[in-house]
Short mmCIF file of C-alpha atoms in Angstrom, two decimals:
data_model
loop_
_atom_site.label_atom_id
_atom_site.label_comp_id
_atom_site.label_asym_id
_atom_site.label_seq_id
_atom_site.Cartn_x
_atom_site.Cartn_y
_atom_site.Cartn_z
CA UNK X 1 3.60 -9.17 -12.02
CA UNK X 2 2.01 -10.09 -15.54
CA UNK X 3 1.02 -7.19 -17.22
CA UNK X 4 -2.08 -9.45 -18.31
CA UNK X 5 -3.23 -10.05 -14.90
CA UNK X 6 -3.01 -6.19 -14.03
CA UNK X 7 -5.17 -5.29 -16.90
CA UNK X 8 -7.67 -6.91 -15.45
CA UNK X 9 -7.33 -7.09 -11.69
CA UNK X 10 -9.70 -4.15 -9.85
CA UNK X 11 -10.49 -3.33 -6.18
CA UNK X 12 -13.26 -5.59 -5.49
CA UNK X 13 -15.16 -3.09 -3.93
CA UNK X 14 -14.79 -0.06 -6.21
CA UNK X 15 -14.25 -1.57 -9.07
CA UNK X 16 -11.36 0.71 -9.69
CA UNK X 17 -8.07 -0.45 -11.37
CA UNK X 18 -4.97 -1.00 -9.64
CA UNK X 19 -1.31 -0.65 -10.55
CA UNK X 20 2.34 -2.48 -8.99
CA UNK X 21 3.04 0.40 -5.50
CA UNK X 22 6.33 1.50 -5.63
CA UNK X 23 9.31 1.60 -3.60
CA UNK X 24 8.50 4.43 -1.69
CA UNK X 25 4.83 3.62 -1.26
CA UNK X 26 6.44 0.32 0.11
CA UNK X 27 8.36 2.35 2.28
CA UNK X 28 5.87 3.98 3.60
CA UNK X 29 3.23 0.87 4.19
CA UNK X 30 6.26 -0.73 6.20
CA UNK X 31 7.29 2.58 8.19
CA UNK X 32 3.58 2.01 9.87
CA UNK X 33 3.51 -1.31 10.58
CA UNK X 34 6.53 -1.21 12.29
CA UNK X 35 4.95 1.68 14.13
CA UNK X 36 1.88 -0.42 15.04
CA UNK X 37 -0.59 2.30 12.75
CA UNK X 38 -1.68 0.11 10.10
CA UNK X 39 -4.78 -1.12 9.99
CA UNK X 40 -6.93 -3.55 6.87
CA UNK X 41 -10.68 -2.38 6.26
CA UNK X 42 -11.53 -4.53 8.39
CA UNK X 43 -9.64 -3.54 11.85
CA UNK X 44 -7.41 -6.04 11.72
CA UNK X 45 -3.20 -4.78 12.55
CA UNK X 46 -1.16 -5.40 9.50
CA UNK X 47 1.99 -7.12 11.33
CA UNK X 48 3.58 -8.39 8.59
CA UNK X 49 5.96 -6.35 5.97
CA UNK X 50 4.73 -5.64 2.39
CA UNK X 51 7.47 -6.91 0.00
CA UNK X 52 4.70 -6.26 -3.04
CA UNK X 53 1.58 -4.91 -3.17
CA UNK X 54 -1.49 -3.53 -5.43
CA UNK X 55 -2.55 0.29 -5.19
CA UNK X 56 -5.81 1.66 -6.50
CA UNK X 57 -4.76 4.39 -9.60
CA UNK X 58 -7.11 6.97 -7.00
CA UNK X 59 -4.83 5.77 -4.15
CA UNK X 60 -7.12 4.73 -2.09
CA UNK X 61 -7.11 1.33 -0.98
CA UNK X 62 -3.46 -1.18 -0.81
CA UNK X 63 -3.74 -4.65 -1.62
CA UNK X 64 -1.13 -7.44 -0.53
CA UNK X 65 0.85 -9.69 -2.94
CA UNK X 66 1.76 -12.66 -1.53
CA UNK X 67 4.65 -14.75 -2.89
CA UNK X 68 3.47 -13.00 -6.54
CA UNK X 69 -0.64 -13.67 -5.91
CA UNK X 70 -2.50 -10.82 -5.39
CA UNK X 71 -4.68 -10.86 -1.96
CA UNK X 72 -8.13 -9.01 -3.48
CA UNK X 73 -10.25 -9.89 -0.44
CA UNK X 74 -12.07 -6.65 0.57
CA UNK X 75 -11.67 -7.41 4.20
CA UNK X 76 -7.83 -7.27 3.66
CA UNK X 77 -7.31 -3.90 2.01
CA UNK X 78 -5.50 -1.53 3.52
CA UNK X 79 -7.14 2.22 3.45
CA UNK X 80 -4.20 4.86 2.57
CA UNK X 81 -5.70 7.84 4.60
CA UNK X 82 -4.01 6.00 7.58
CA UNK X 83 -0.33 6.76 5.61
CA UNK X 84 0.36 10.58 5.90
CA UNK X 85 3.33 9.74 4.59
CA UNK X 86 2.64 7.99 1.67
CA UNK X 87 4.24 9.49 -1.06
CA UNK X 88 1.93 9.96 -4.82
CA UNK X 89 2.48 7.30 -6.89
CA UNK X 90 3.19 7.10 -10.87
#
């Protein structure tokens, strides 16, 4: 992803800045959905695998990237307490 676009890309809710996850935050996000335990802020199952994604820098809150656009809808964040596997991100 530009580096451009993440300087100025934020939660839409928080306001709080976001960073590229990682593999093993990846990992981690796809471990659940194949388990069924992933849920967006909104209730809605995640089915579908994360090949990118947007992380808050407080961890909080996953976004999906989609074919290289980032989905910022509130309603489609993903809250990370639901991962208690989630490794800490750099």
């Amino acid at each position: 992803m530009d580096k451009r676009l993440l300087d100025i890309l934020c939660c839409p809710v928080s306001k709080t800045p976001v960073r590229p996850a990682n593999a093993a935050e990846l990992d981690a996000l796809n471990r659940a959905i194949d388990a069924g335990q992933l849920d967006t802020v909104a209730g809605a199952g995640v089915k579908t695998h994360f090949a990118e994604a947007l992380v808050t820098v407080d961890r909080k809150v996953v976004y999906r990237v989609d074919d290289g656009i980032p989905v910022m809808l509130p309603e489609e964040g993903v809250g990370t307490a639901q991962l208690a596997d989630c490794p800490a991100g750099t």
